Each structure stands twice: as C-alpha cells, then as structure tokens.
C-alpha cells in the first residue's frame, strides 16, 4: 500500500516538471548530526520572485552562438531556419524568461548593421576579445529574435556604449521597434519582419569600467544619460504600463569601482529627459585566483570548498549594492540586475583559452542553487539575473559537440526551479549548521520558499556538505503538512558530470519529505539540491 502511494506520488512529481523522475537509489551515507531547524513563515507574503531572475546570457564568444545555437539552415544538424532544434527544445523546458545578447565585452564592439540583411552579404569582422576569431555576423538581429520566438523568451539587448555612438544605438532601436514606416522600419520589413519587435530590457552598456572603455564612474554616467535619453523604444505596445522597456545601467564591478553610487546619485537628481529602472551587478565565482582559477573537473574537496566559499561572496556583494541603492532609493523603484554571474574556471585543456569552455559538475549545480536561493530571498530588490552563459561558455546549461548535446547539472537546477518563476517569496529562517574543511567554515544548509500562483507552497533545500547528510526539521507556520514531494539532485562525487556517453550521471530523482509530529522531516544526502512541493 505504502509502495503504491509512493509510486503514485513520484508519477505526480514527474508530471509537474514534464518528465518521469526515477527514485533516488539508496546511498551509503553516514547518519546526519542534529537536525537543522527550518521555519517557513508561510503566513507572510513576500515580494514577487521575478521570473527574470532565471534569465540567460548568450554572447558571441567561443561556441556560445556559433555551433551552440546557430548552425545555419544548410547544416545536417536538425534546425529551424538555422537554429538548433535540440537546444531550443531543451531551453523551452526550463522556460527561459529572457536572453541577454550580444555581449558582454563583445557587445562593447558590436555594430548592428553588420548583422542585418542577406547573410551572404554580411561582412566578416573580428572578435578581438574572444579568441581573435572571425565573426561571420550570420547571427544578427533577425536571427536573435527568431531564436527568442522559438524558445519563448524575451529580449534583453545590451547596447554598445563602449565603441558605438548614441546615434547608432538610436537607429538600431528605431529599426527594431518602429511601427511607423520610417526608412529603418521599412528596412526591417524588407529583412523579413514587418511588425516591430518587443524589447523588454535595454542594457546601457557593459562593464564600461573595464572592456567597455575603462571609463571613470562620472564619465560613464554622462554617457549613460545620453544613451538612456536617445535609445527609444517605439513599439506602440510598449508605451505604457508593465510592458514598457526597462533600462539597466552598468553598476559595480565586484571590485572597487563606485559605479552604483554614481549612477544612483545621478538617478536621484535626474531631470525628466532620462530614466533607468535597473542597475547591474556582475559577480563571478572564481575558485582560486583570477590567474589560476582552478579546473572545472577532476578536483577534490579542497577545490570544492574554496568554490563554495567563493560563491557565497555574492551575499556580501548584494548586501553592499542594496545598501547603496537604499540610500538613494528607499522605495526600491530601481531594481538590481545580476546580469552576469556564475562559476569561471580554467578552460578545458586543449580548447582555445579565449572560448571560456569549461565542464559543468554537481558542484556547479549546487552553486547555481545557492545563488538562485539568494536572489529569491532578496526579491524585493533583485528583479533579474542572467547566468553566464547559456550554451558552451562558462557555467553553461547546455554543452554541444557537433550534433551531440548534453544537459548539465546547472541545467537540471534551472529545470527544478521552474515552480519558483513569478511565485511569491515566503520568508524562511534557519540555523544553517556548519560544513568545515580545513580552515574553511561554511553554512551547511541553505533554503528558500515561495508560494506559486495556484497557492502551492514550494521549498528549495541545499546540503553543501560533501560527506555528511543533513536532517532538516521544518515547521510551516499555520500549516499541518501531510508531507512533501519533489526532486533531488546528487551524485557520488562533487565533480560528477554528464557527457554524451553518460548523459544521466547527474540528473534529478524523485524525493520525499515526511510529516512527523507536526513537522516535515527531510533527510538530504550529502552534496544535494532538492525542490519540493509541500502537501
Ligand atoms: O562572460 C564573459 C565576460 O565576462 C563578458 O564578456 C564580460 O562582460 C565579463 O567580464
């Protein structure tokens, strides 16, 4: 009887995410220490978890676009108008909300006219930042929007403030968004798209303290105001209400620059002619040092602990940025957008170092979950985040090799977190316990909670400790729970990963929490990420 109930619940869990989850095999593990207490304040409604927190980033870098998304219409790899079918299918399943494009540092060099019109006539240019290779410009404006349509995602265009002009940016946006038949709008129609494109986000430059022109904060603010003023969205459907385009200025560099302070100060004193709705934060997880980042696979517990320690710096970065923003904007009108983040390791041996190609392991799935939980717990200020990068680059969802495609542990975390898209954050408090390795002391457990639009309560739980399980004793305010069902991802080693010959070494499995004495008990195996619906 009990067995039948579990099998039925496992089938129901599979239906939630759109696949049949297999149960977690019994794992040999030591017994958990004293339980971690988790309080879920289910009667308090927190802010909306903007689904854009689960955004992606696709730069013209290595095989992030060419090979990873774009193979061209004549490729033997199955495609729709040149865009890989397998990659689109996988991205649809994780409900990608938006894709930031064309860069990154590439965006600081991008001249949009090179990427429109008949592909055979487009110029071959250079990609000096990333491997010094030829940029064929085959993937340009029309291909980007076609890709978004196929995936079901919205546009986030990062415009060129570094080497472009405000006029060039203004023309591009007129080309993309004008419904009135201007010469530029007619050119768009001739290129196959008579109706205006919708653009949700405009990035006002990229890292202009670095690859975007090494500008001082004050100089950037003057440039940013001009670009914010003249880059207009003419799409009639985006002129008012929630549909208006949101403009995101460049913020802190995760080092010492004071961009966020300068931008927010200018915003507070702004005149009617310009505005912004967001400030960006770029923050990468570097396990060791910038020069010697550490391998993406084949590492042991020492590298693992250092990487987890490094990723937890995001908490301080967000607190620091939020404090600056609160000073000028206590009502939280301007959002914080973590529009580049993820783990950055040494490149795969033998790959072009400029292509930033790295393997993706269980460790990276845990890093994704820790950061997503943090973004969700700070949803009052964080309105968006874009992991770097979607396909084949840095902390990728998907790795391709010719016709082969592999879904990474990070992809599976994004899949597991779909129920949190646009859910209402529910505050949690917990005593995280401690995971120690050598001199490193870290919180062992992490958690977040949210209520989706149909009223279901969801929990995400992480056990960072690679050797010790964690028992989590959960009290849910005002709820007598019958149990919880969902998915868990773990594997025998922290550097376990998927390959085309072993695509399912790290995948989510069915997982349950049981009700006991008015609480919910979860026995999380070591190094695991779980997402569960509370019944
Ligand atoms: O994501 C790779 C690079 O990292 C981006 O191009 C740049 O913006 C950042 O420094």
Short mmCIF file of C-alpha atoms and ligand atoms in Angstrom, two decimals:
data_model
loop_
_atom_site.label_atom_id
_atom_site.label_comp_id
_atom_site.label_asym_id
_atom_site.label_seq_id
_atom_site.Cartn_x
_atom_site.Cartn_y
_atom_site.Cartn_z
CA UNK A 1 0.00 0.00 0.00
CA UNK A 2 2.75 2.41 1.05
CA UNK A 3 4.74 1.43 -2.05
CA UNK A 4 1.75 2.18 -4.29
CA UNK A 5 1.33 5.61 -2.69
CA UNK A 6 4.98 6.49 -3.25
CA UNK A 7 4.87 5.33 -6.89
CA UNK A 8 1.73 7.44 -7.46
CA UNK A 9 3.34 10.49 -5.90
CA UNK A 10 6.51 10.00 -7.94
CA UNK A 11 4.40 9.93 -11.12
CA UNK A 12 2.67 13.15 -9.99
CA UNK A 13 6.05 14.80 -9.38
CA UNK A 14 7.20 13.83 -12.86
CA UNK A 15 4.09 15.42 -14.32
CA UNK A 16 4.87 18.73 -12.59
CA UNK A 17 8.20 19.08 -14.38
CA UNK A 18 7.19 17.26 -17.53
CA UNK A 19 9.29 14.10 -17.14
CA UNK A 20 9.19 10.81 -15.26
CA UNK A 21 11.57 11.07 -12.31
CA UNK A 22 13.17 7.85 -11.11
CA UNK A 23 13.54 7.32 -7.35
CA UNK A 24 16.90 8.12 -5.73
CA UNK A 25 18.89 4.89 -5.31
CA UNK A 26 19.80 4.02 -1.70
CA UNK A 27 23.10 5.77 -0.90
CA UNK A 28 25.65 4.60 1.61
CA UNK A 29 25.95 7.54 3.96
CA UNK A 30 26.82 8.44 7.49
CA UNK A 31 23.97 9.40 9.81
CA UNK A 32 23.00 13.06 10.00
CA UNK A 33 24.04 15.17 13.00
CA UNK A 34 21.48 17.08 14.99
CA UNK A 35 18.64 18.36 12.82
CA UNK A 36 18.77 21.78 11.20
CA UNK A 37 15.63 23.73 12.14
CA UNK A 38 13.89 25.48 9.29
CA UNK A 39 10.96 27.83 9.91
CA UNK A 40 8.81 28.68 6.93
CA UNK A 41 6.79 31.83 7.61
CA UNK A 42 4.00 30.73 5.32
CA UNK A 43 1.51 33.32 6.52
CA UNK A 44 3.77 36.18 5.35
CA UNK A 45 3.54 37.08 1.67
CA UNK A 46 6.90 38.28 0.37
CA UNK A 47 7.66 40.04 -2.90
CA UNK A 48 7.18 38.51 -6.33
CA UNK A 49 10.11 36.39 -7.46
CA UNK A 50 10.51 37.91 -10.89
CA UNK A 51 10.95 35.07 -13.37
CA UNK A 52 13.71 37.17 -14.95
CA UNK A 53 15.90 36.01 -12.04
CA UNK A 54 16.19 32.83 -14.14
CA UNK A 55 17.44 34.74 -17.20
CA UNK A 56 20.24 33.63 -19.52
CA UNK A 57 23.17 35.28 -21.28
CA UNK A 58 24.37 34.43 -24.81
CA UNK A 59 27.42 36.26 -26.09
CA UNK A 60 29.28 35.92 -29.37
CA UNK A 61 32.04 34.02 -27.60
CA UNK A 62 33.53 30.64 -28.48
CA UNK A 63 30.72 28.30 -29.47
CA UNK A 64 28.10 30.08 -27.36
CA UNK A 65 26.28 31.19 -30.51
CA UNK A 66 28.03 29.56 -33.49
CA UNK A 67 27.69 25.79 -33.12
CA UNK A 68 25.75 26.07 -29.85
CA UNK A 69 22.65 27.85 -31.16
CA UNK A 70 23.29 28.74 -34.77
CA UNK A 71 24.29 26.02 -37.24
CA UNK A 72 22.85 27.61 -40.38
CA UNK A 73 19.90 26.40 -42.44
CA UNK A 74 22.04 24.03 -44.54
CA UNK A 75 23.51 22.16 -41.57
CA UNK A 76 22.91 18.39 -41.24
CA UNK A 77 22.18 19.16 -37.55
CA UNK A 78 18.38 19.43 -37.31
CA UNK A 79 17.46 23.10 -37.26
CA UNK A 80 14.67 25.58 -37.85
CA UNK A 81 15.90 28.43 -40.04
CA UNK A 82 19.47 27.71 -38.89
CA UNK A 83 18.72 27.43 -35.15
CA UNK A 84 19.35 24.05 -33.46
CA UNK A 85 16.15 22.16 -32.68
CA UNK A 86 17.63 20.14 -29.80
CA UNK A 87 18.93 23.23 -28.00
CA UNK A 88 15.63 25.08 -28.46
CA UNK A 89 13.70 22.07 -27.14
CA UNK A 90 15.89 21.85 -24.02
CA UNK A 91 15.65 25.59 -23.36
CA UNK A 92 11.86 25.57 -23.72
CA UNK A 93 11.65 23.01 -20.90
CA UNK A 94 13.40 25.37 -18.44
CA UNK A 95 11.15 28.27 -19.53
CA UNK A 96 13.95 30.73 -20.23
CA UNK A 97 12.45 34.15 -19.48
CA UNK A 98 14.97 36.33 -21.34
CA UNK A 99 18.32 36.12 -23.11
CA UNK A 100 20.87 38.93 -22.74
CA UNK A 101 22.70 39.49 -26.07
CA UNK A 102 25.07 40.19 -27.92
CA UNK A 103 27.53 40.65 -25.01
CA UNK A 104 29.40 41.05 -22.70
CA UNK A 105 32.62 42.56 -23.96
CA UNK A 106 31.56 41.55 -27.48
CA UNK A 107 28.62 43.91 -27.14
CA UNK A 108 31.03 46.78 -26.47
CA UNK A 109 32.38 46.17 -30.01
CA UNK A 110 29.12 45.29 -31.74
CA UNK A 111 27.88 47.27 -34.73
CA UNK A 112 24.37 46.13 -35.51
CA UNK A 113 24.42 46.94 -39.22
CA UNK A 114 26.93 44.12 -39.70
CA UNK A 115 24.24 41.66 -38.63
CA UNK A 116 21.23 42.54 -40.81
CA UNK A 117 20.24 41.83 -44.39
CA UNK A 118 21.12 38.84 -46.60
CA UNK A 119 23.62 36.69 -44.74
CA UNK A 120 25.75 36.14 -47.81
CA UNK A 121 26.39 39.88 -47.96
CA UNK A 122 27.22 40.43 -44.30
CA UNK A 123 30.80 41.44 -43.55
CA UNK A 124 33.29 39.16 -41.83
CA UNK A 125 34.61 41.09 -38.85
CA UNK A 126 36.84 40.21 -35.90
CA UNK A 127 36.07 39.10 -32.38
CA UNK A 128 39.15 40.60 -30.71
CA UNK A 129 38.11 39.90 -27.11
CA UNK A 130 37.29 36.24 -27.52
CA UNK A 131 39.90 34.15 -29.28
CA UNK A 132 40.62 36.69 -32.06
CA UNK A 133 38.48 34.70 -34.49
CA UNK A 134 36.37 35.79 -37.44
CA UNK A 135 32.86 36.94 -36.59
CA UNK A 136 30.72 35.97 -39.59
CA UNK A 137 27.75 38.06 -38.42
CA UNK A 138 25.41 35.27 -39.58
CA UNK A 139 23.58 35.53 -36.26
CA UNK A 140 22.31 39.09 -36.07
CA UNK A 141 19.15 40.95 -35.11
CA UNK A 142 16.63 38.86 -37.09
CA UNK A 143 18.22 35.56 -36.03
CA UNK A 144 18.25 36.64 -32.36
CA UNK A 145 14.54 37.44 -32.36
CA UNK A 146 13.76 34.25 -34.27
CA UNK A 147 15.67 32.31 -31.61
CA UNK A 148 13.75 34.09 -28.83
CA UNK A 149 10.45 33.25 -30.53
CA UNK A 150 11.41 29.61 -30.83
CA UNK A 151 12.46 29.42 -27.17
CA UNK A 152 9.58 31.56 -25.88
CA UNK A 153 11.91 34.10 -24.24
CA UNK A 154 12.03 37.90 -24.19
CA UNK A 155 14.70 40.26 -25.47
CA UNK A 156 17.47 41.84 -23.40
CA UNK A 157 19.69 43.90 -25.68
CA UNK A 158 22.96 45.18 -24.36
CA UNK A 159 23.85 48.22 -26.46
CA UNK A 160 27.30 49.40 -27.40
CA UNK A 161 28.25 52.36 -25.21
CA UNK A 162 31.97 51.48 -25.42
CA UNK A 163 32.85 51.93 -29.08
CA UNK A 164 29.46 52.89 -30.55
CA UNK A 165 27.60 56.18 -30.67
CA UNK A 166 24.28 57.21 -29.20
CA UNK A 167 23.06 57.78 -32.78
CA UNK A 168 24.00 54.23 -33.83
CA UNK A 169 22.09 52.85 -30.82
CA UNK A 170 19.10 55.11 -31.51
CA UNK A 171 18.99 53.89 -35.12
CA UNK A 172 19.13 50.25 -34.06
CA UNK A 173 16.20 50.70 -31.70
CA UNK A 174 14.22 52.57 -34.34
CA UNK A 175 14.98 49.73 -36.77
CA UNK A 176 13.76 47.14 -34.26
CA UNK A 177 10.74 48.89 -32.76
CA UNK A 178 9.19 51.47 -35.08
CA UNK A 179 5.73 50.64 -36.39
CA UNK A 180 5.61 53.82 -38.45
CA UNK A 181 7.11 53.19 -41.90
CA UNK A 182 10.38 55.08 -41.45
CA UNK A 183 13.23 54.14 -43.74
CA UNK A 184 14.72 51.98 -40.96
CA UNK A 185 11.39 50.27 -40.18
CA UNK A 186 10.95 49.55 -43.90
CA UNK A 187 14.41 48.04 -43.97
CA UNK A 188 13.39 45.72 -41.09
CA UNK A 189 10.27 44.74 -43.02
CA UNK A 190 12.37 44.03 -46.11
CA UNK A 191 14.55 41.83 -43.91
CA UNK A 192 11.50 39.73 -43.07
CA UNK A 193 9.86 41.30 -40.02
CA UNK A 194 7.17 43.88 -40.79
CA UNK A 195 5.87 44.15 -37.23
CA UNK A 196 8.00 45.83 -34.56
CA UNK A 197 9.99 43.69 -32.17
CA UNK A 198 9.33 43.82 -28.46
CA UNK A 199 12.33 44.54 -26.24
CA UNK A 200 11.90 44.02 -22.52
CA UNK A 201 15.33 45.13 -21.35
CA UNK A 202 17.92 47.58 -22.61
CA UNK A 203 21.40 47.24 -21.12
CA UNK A 204 23.02 50.70 -21.17
CA UNK A 205 26.48 49.37 -21.94
CA UNK A 206 28.50 46.55 -20.44
CA UNK A 207 31.33 46.74 -17.92
CA UNK A 208 32.25 50.25 -19.01
CA UNK A 209 34.71 50.31 -16.11
CA UNK A 210 36.64 47.56 -17.99
CA UNK A 211 36.25 46.16 -21.50
CA UNK A 212 33.55 48.75 -22.23
CA UNK A 213 36.02 51.64 -22.36
CA UNK A 214 37.67 51.84 -18.93
CA UNK A 215 35.58 54.92 -18.12
CA UNK A 216 35.54 56.61 -14.76
CA UNK A 217 32.18 56.35 -12.99
CA UNK A 218 31.41 60.03 -13.60
CA UNK A 219 32.31 59.79 -17.27
CA UNK A 220 30.11 56.70 -17.65
CA UNK A 221 27.18 58.47 -16.01
CA UNK A 222 27.37 61.30 -18.56
CA UNK A 223 27.50 58.79 -21.45
CA UNK A 224 24.76 56.63 -19.91
CA UNK A 225 22.38 59.60 -19.63
CA UNK A 226 22.77 60.37 -23.35
CA UNK A 227 22.19 56.75 -24.33
CA UNK A 228 19.21 56.47 -21.95
CA UNK A 229 17.77 59.63 -23.50
CA UNK A 230 18.18 58.72 -27.16
CA UNK A 231 17.72 54.95 -27.22
CA UNK A 232 13.95 54.88 -27.56
CA UNK A 233 11.56 52.03 -27.91
CA UNK A 234 8.83 52.99 -30.40
CA UNK A 235 6.81 49.78 -30.22
CA UNK A 236 3.22 51.01 -29.68
CA UNK A 237 2.58 48.08 -27.36
CA UNK A 238 5.39 49.17 -25.06
CA UNK A 239 4.45 52.77 -24.43
CA UNK A 240 2.83 52.39 -21.03
CA UNK A 241 2.14 50.09 -18.10
CA UNK A 242 4.08 46.94 -17.31
CA UNK A 243 5.12 46.46 -20.95
CA UNK A 244 7.46 49.46 -21.09
CA UNK A 245 11.12 48.68 -21.74
CA UNK A 246 13.34 48.66 -18.67
CA UNK A 247 16.73 50.34 -18.88
CA UNK A 248 19.60 48.91 -16.88
CA UNK A 249 22.70 50.99 -16.19
CA UNK A 250 26.10 49.47 -15.50
CA UNK A 251 26.83 49.07 -11.80
CA UNK A 252 29.52 47.71 -9.53
CA UNK A 253 32.40 45.66 -10.92
CA UNK A 254 32.66 43.38 -7.86
CA UNK A 255 35.93 45.20 -7.16
CA UNK A 256 36.39 48.76 -6.03
CA UNK A 257 34.52 50.92 -8.50
CA UNK A 258 31.77 53.20 -7.34
CA UNK A 259 29.59 52.98 -10.45
CA UNK A 260 26.46 52.06 -8.49
CA UNK A 261 26.85 55.06 -6.22
CA UNK A 262 27.44 57.45 -9.14
CA UNK A 263 24.55 56.02 -11.15
CA UNK A 264 22.11 56.11 -8.24
CA UNK A 265 23.17 59.63 -7.25
CA UNK A 266 22.50 60.79 -10.81
CA UNK A 267 19.17 58.94 -10.83
CA UNK A 268 18.05 60.67 -7.65
CA UNK A 269 18.79 64.10 -9.14
CA UNK A 270 17.61 63.25 -12.64
CA UNK A 271 15.66 65.58 -14.88
CA UNK A 272 12.64 64.48 -16.96
CA UNK A 273 14.59 63.60 -20.07
CA UNK A 274 16.11 60.30 -18.98
CA UNK A 275 15.44 57.50 -16.55
CA UNK A 276 16.54 53.98 -15.63
CA UNK A 277 14.73 51.09 -13.99
CA UNK A 278 17.74 48.99 -13.05
CA UNK A 279 21.43 48.85 -12.15
CA UNK A 280 23.56 45.83 -12.93
CA UNK A 281 25.93 43.78 -10.84
CA UNK A 282 28.45 41.37 -12.36
CA UNK A 283 29.87 38.85 -9.93
CA UNK A 284 31.72 35.68 -10.87
CA UNK A 285 32.71 32.75 -8.66
CA UNK A 286 36.47 32.27 -9.03
CA UNK A 287 37.54 29.20 -7.01
CA UNK A 288 41.20 30.26 -6.64
CA UNK A 289 42.73 33.34 -8.25
CA UNK A 290 42.00 35.17 -11.47
CA UNK A 291 45.27 33.89 -12.98
CA UNK A 292 44.81 30.28 -11.84
CA UNK A 293 41.11 29.77 -11.41
CA UNK A 294 41.14 26.02 -10.90
CA UNK A 295 39.94 23.09 -13.01
CA UNK A 296 36.31 22.56 -13.97
CA UNK A 297 36.55 18.80 -13.39
CA UNK A 298 38.95 16.40 -11.66
CA UNK A 299 39.07 18.42 -8.43
CA UNK A 300 38.74 17.23 -4.85
CA UNK A 301 37.14 18.53 -1.68
CA UNK A 302 39.65 21.34 -1.20
CA UNK A 303 38.77 22.96 -4.56
CA UNK A 304 35.10 22.27 -3.88
CA UNK A 305 35.12 24.02 -0.50
CA UNK A 306 37.01 27.00 -1.95
CA UNK A 307 34.49 27.34 -4.78
CA UNK A 308 31.52 27.25 -2.39
CA UNK A 309 33.25 29.82 -0.18
CA UNK A 310 33.87 32.00 -3.24
CA UNK A 311 30.28 31.81 -4.44
CA UNK A 312 28.94 32.86 -1.04
CA UNK A 313 30.62 36.25 -1.59
CA UNK A 314 27.59 37.04 -3.70
CA UNK A 315 25.69 37.55 -0.45
CA UNK A 316 28.03 40.40 0.58
CA UNK A 317 28.04 41.91 -2.88
CA UNK A 318 24.26 42.06 -2.93
CA UNK A 319 24.13 43.50 0.58
CA UNK A 320 26.69 46.16 -0.39
CA UNK A 321 24.89 47.13 -3.59
CA UNK A 322 21.47 47.10 -1.92
CA UNK A 323 22.74 49.40 0.84
CA UNK A 324 23.97 51.93 -1.76
CA UNK A 325 20.67 51.70 -3.62
CA UNK A 326 18.62 52.03 -0.41
CA UNK A 327 20.43 55.29 0.33
CA UNK A 328 19.10 56.92 -2.86
CA UNK A 329 16.02 54.81 -3.44
CA UNK A 330 14.44 53.62 -0.18
CA UNK A 331 11.21 52.76 -2.02
CA UNK A 332 13.07 50.27 -4.22
CA UNK A 333 11.90 51.72 -7.52
CA UNK A 334 15.16 50.76 -9.23
CA UNK A 335 15.92 47.04 -9.46
CA UNK A 336 19.25 45.29 -9.03
CA UNK A 337 20.03 43.03 -12.01
CA UNK A 338 22.79 40.48 -11.54
CA UNK A 339 23.13 40.25 -15.28
CA UNK A 340 26.38 38.25 -15.31
CA UNK A 341 27.19 35.62 -12.72
CA UNK A 342 28.36 32.03 -12.48
CA UNK A 343 31.47 29.95 -11.85
CA UNK A 344 34.51 30.74 -14.02
CA UNK A 345 37.21 28.04 -14.04
CA UNK A 346 40.25 27.30 -16.16
CA UNK A 347 39.29 26.44 -19.74
CA UNK A 348 39.05 22.81 -20.85
CA UNK A 349 42.56 21.53 -21.67
CA UNK A 350 43.18 21.77 -25.42
CA UNK A 351 40.41 24.30 -26.03
CA UNK A 352 41.02 27.85 -27.26
CA UNK A 353 41.51 29.74 -23.96
CA UNK A 354 39.54 32.66 -25.43
CA UNK A 355 36.48 30.44 -25.78
CA UNK A 356 35.91 30.05 -22.00
CA UNK A 357 34.78 26.45 -22.43
CA UNK A 358 34.51 24.51 -19.18
CA UNK A 359 32.88 21.32 -17.90
CA UNK A 360 29.92 21.60 -15.56
CA UNK A 361 29.65 19.41 -12.48
CA UNK A 362 27.43 18.67 -9.50
CA UNK A 363 29.42 21.41 -7.69
CA UNK A 364 28.19 23.91 -10.28
CA UNK A 365 24.60 22.76 -9.83
CA UNK A 366 24.98 23.41 -6.09
CA UNK A 367 26.49 26.84 -6.84
CA UNK A 368 23.52 27.63 -9.10
CA UNK A 369 21.05 26.63 -6.37
CA UNK A 370 22.82 28.68 -3.66
CA UNK A 371 22.76 31.79 -5.84
CA UNK A 372 19.18 31.32 -7.02
CA UNK A 373 18.07 30.91 -3.39
CA UNK A 374 19.92 34.10 -2.51
CA UNK A 375 18.32 36.02 -5.39
CA UNK A 376 14.88 34.74 -4.37
CA UNK A 377 15.41 35.75 -0.73
CA UNK A 378 16.33 39.25 -1.97
CA UNK A 379 13.50 39.50 -4.48
CA UNK A 380 12.44 42.87 -3.08
CA UNK A 381 15.47 44.44 -4.83
CA UNK A 382 16.68 41.79 -7.29
CA UNK A 383 14.42 41.82 -10.33
CA UNK A 384 16.61 39.88 -12.72
CA UNK A 385 19.77 37.81 -13.14
CA UNK A 386 21.50 36.28 -16.15
CA UNK A 387 23.79 33.32 -15.67
CA UNK A 388 26.95 33.32 -17.78
CA UNK A 389 26.44 31.73 -20.15
CA UNK A 390 23.65 29.69 -21.71
CA UNK A 391 25.43 27.31 -24.13
CA UNK A 392 29.06 26.09 -24.21
CA UNK A 393 30.54 29.05 -22.31
CA UNK A 394 31.43 29.27 -18.58
CA UNK A 395 28.60 27.88 -16.36
CA UNK A 396 26.52 26.59 -19.23
CA UNK A 397 23.12 24.94 -19.24
CA UNK A 398 23.98 23.01 -22.36
CA UNK A 399 27.18 21.66 -23.91
CA UNK A 400 27.25 20.75 -27.57
CA UNK A 401 29.80 18.88 -29.63
CA UNK A 402 28.81 18.83 -33.30
CA UNK A 403 25.40 17.15 -33.38
CA UNK A 404 25.62 15.98 -29.75
CA UNK A 405 24.02 17.85 -26.88
CA UNK A 406 24.49 17.31 -23.13
CA UNK A 407 22.36 18.83 -20.36
CA UNK A 408 24.49 19.92 -17.42
CA UNK A 409 23.76 19.76 -13.67
CA UNK A 410 23.19 23.53 -13.80
CA UNK A 411 20.52 22.96 -16.45
CA UNK A 412 18.77 20.49 -14.15
CA UNK A 413 18.74 23.00 -11.30
CA UNK A 414 17.10 25.56 -13.60
CA UNK A 415 14.55 22.91 -14.52
CA UNK A 416 13.87 22.05 -10.88
CA UNK A 417 13.37 25.75 -10.05
CA UNK A 418 10.63 26.37 -12.65
CA UNK A 419 7.91 26.39 -9.93
CA UNK A 420 9.57 29.49 -8.43
CA UNK A 421 9.05 31.62 -11.56
CA UNK A 422 6.81 34.54 -10.57
CA UNK A 423 5.91 32.89 -7.26
CA UNK A 424 5.59 34.98 -4.08
CA UNK A 425 8.61 34.67 -1.86
CA UNK A 426 7.90 33.20 1.58
CA UNK A 427 10.40 34.23 4.26
CA UNK A 428 12.37 31.44 5.92
CA UNK A 429 14.66 31.36 8.92
CA UNK A 430 17.09 28.58 9.66
CA UNK A 431 20.14 27.70 11.64
CA UNK A 432 22.34 26.54 8.77
CA UNK A 433 24.74 24.35 10.69
CA UNK A 434 28.40 24.22 9.67
CA UNK A 435 30.36 22.50 6.95
CA UNK A 436 34.10 22.60 7.67
CA UNK A 437 37.05 21.76 5.51
CA UNK A 438 40.49 22.66 6.83
CA UNK A 439 40.26 26.33 7.85
CA UNK A 440 37.13 26.90 5.81
CA UNK A 441 33.84 27.12 7.71
CA UNK A 442 30.64 27.44 5.69
CA UNK A 443 26.91 27.14 6.28
CA UNK A 444 25.98 23.51 5.67
CA UNK A 445 22.38 24.05 4.64
CA UNK A 446 20.59 26.64 2.55
CA UNK A 447 16.87 27.12 1.93
CA UNK A 448 14.24 29.29 0.25
CA UNK A 449 10.46 29.07 -0.06
CA UNK A 450 7.71 30.51 -2.23
CA UNK A 451 4.03 30.19 -2.95
CA UNK A 452 3.13 29.83 -6.61
CA UNK A 453 0.15 31.50 -8.25
CA UNK A 454 -2.07 28.49 -7.67
CA UNK A 455 -1.32 28.66 -3.94
CA UNK A 456 1.10 25.72 -3.74
CA UNK A 457 3.98 26.08 -1.31
CA UNK A 458 7.46 25.17 -2.62
CA UNK A 459 10.75 24.66 -0.80
CA UNK A 460 14.27 24.57 -2.13
CA UNK A 461 16.88 22.93 0.08
CA UNK A 462 20.63 22.55 -0.37
CA UNK A 463 23.08 20.43 1.61
CA UNK A 464 26.53 21.77 0.78
CA UNK A 465 28.46 19.21 2.85
CA UNK A 466 30.00 16.63 0.50
CA UNK A 467 30.22 13.88 3.12
CA UNK A 468 27.56 14.42 5.80
CA UNK A 469 23.81 14.16 5.23
CA UNK A 470 21.56 16.79 6.77
CA UNK A 471 18.27 16.22 8.54
CA UNK A 472 16.06 19.29 8.18
CA UNK A 473 13.18 19.61 10.65
CA UNK A 474 10.77 22.08 9.05
CA UNK A 475 7.92 23.92 10.76
CA UNK A 476 5.47 25.65 8.49
CA UNK A 477 3.55 28.47 10.11
CA UNK A 478 -0.19 27.83 10.04
CA UNK A 479 0.09 24.58 8.06
CA UNK A 480 -0.22 20.98 9.17
CA UNK A 481 1.56 19.31 6.33
CA UNK A 482 0.90 15.80 5.07
CA UNK A 483 4.35 15.55 3.52
CA UNK A 484 6.28 16.94 0.56
CA UNK A 485 7.23 15.55 -2.85
CA UNK A 486 9.67 16.74 -5.41
CA UNK A 487 13.08 16.23 -6.96
CA UNK A 488 16.60 15.94 -5.68
CA UNK A 489 19.93 16.04 -7.48
CA UNK A 490 23.07 14.47 -6.11
CA UNK A 491 25.86 12.15 -7.29
CA UNK A 492 28.70 10.13 -5.78
CA UNK A 493 31.37 12.83 -6.41
CA UNK A 494 31.37 16.65 -6.32
CA UNK A 495 32.88 16.73 -9.79
CA UNK A 496 30.38 14.24 -11.27
CA UNK A 497 29.15 15.48 -14.65
CA UNK A 498 27.25 14.40 -17.72
CA UNK A 499 28.77 13.51 -21.06
CA UNK A 500 27.28 12.38 -24.34
CA UNK A 501 28.16 8.77 -23.47
CA UNK A 502 26.88 9.15 -19.87
CA UNK A 503 24.17 11.82 -20.08
CA UNK A 504 22.34 10.82 -16.89
CA UNK A 505 25.07 10.64 -14.25
CA UNK A 506 23.78 13.83 -12.62
CA UNK A 507 20.03 14.19 -13.01
CA UNK A 508 17.15 14.94 -10.63
CA UNK A 509 15.42 12.00 -8.98
CA UNK A 510 12.15 11.75 -7.08
CA UNK A 511 12.40 12.74 -3.41
CA UNK A 512 10.03 12.95 -0.45
CA UNK A 513 9.83 14.65 2.92
CA UNK A 514 7.74 13.02 5.63
CA UNK A 515 5.39 14.51 8.19
CA UNK A 516 6.23 13.74 11.79
CA UNK A 517 4.99 15.36 14.99
CA UNK A 518 3.67 18.48 13.24
CA UNK A 519 6.92 18.97 11.31
CA UNK A 520 8.26 17.98 7.94
CA UNK A 521 11.48 15.97 8.01
CA UNK A 522 13.89 15.92 5.09
CA UNK A 523 16.93 13.68 5.02
CA UNK A 524 19.12 15.39 2.47
CA UNK A 525 22.02 13.31 1.24
CA UNK A 526 25.46 14.96 1.13
CA UNK A 527 26.05 17.47 -1.73
CA UNK A 528 22.47 17.71 -2.86
CA UNK A 529 19.86 20.16 -4.11
CA UNK A 530 16.13 19.50 -3.64
CA UNK A 531 12.92 21.26 -4.69
CA UNK A 532 9.68 20.04 -3.16
CA UNK A 533 6.01 20.87 -3.11
CA UNK A 534 4.51 20.84 0.38
CA UNK A 535 1.28 18.83 0.54
O1 LIG B 1 31.03 36.38 -19.63
C1 LIG B 1 32.32 36.62 -20.11
C2 LIG B 1 32.73 38.07 -19.94
O2 LIG B 1 32.79 38.39 -18.58
C3 LIG B 1 31.81 39.11 -20.51
O3 LIG B 1 32.01 39.32 -21.86
C4 LIG B 1 32.18 40.33 -19.74
O4 LIG B 1 31.13 41.25 -19.63
C5 LIG B 1 32.64 39.78 -18.40
O5 LIG B 1 33.82 40.32 -17.98
#
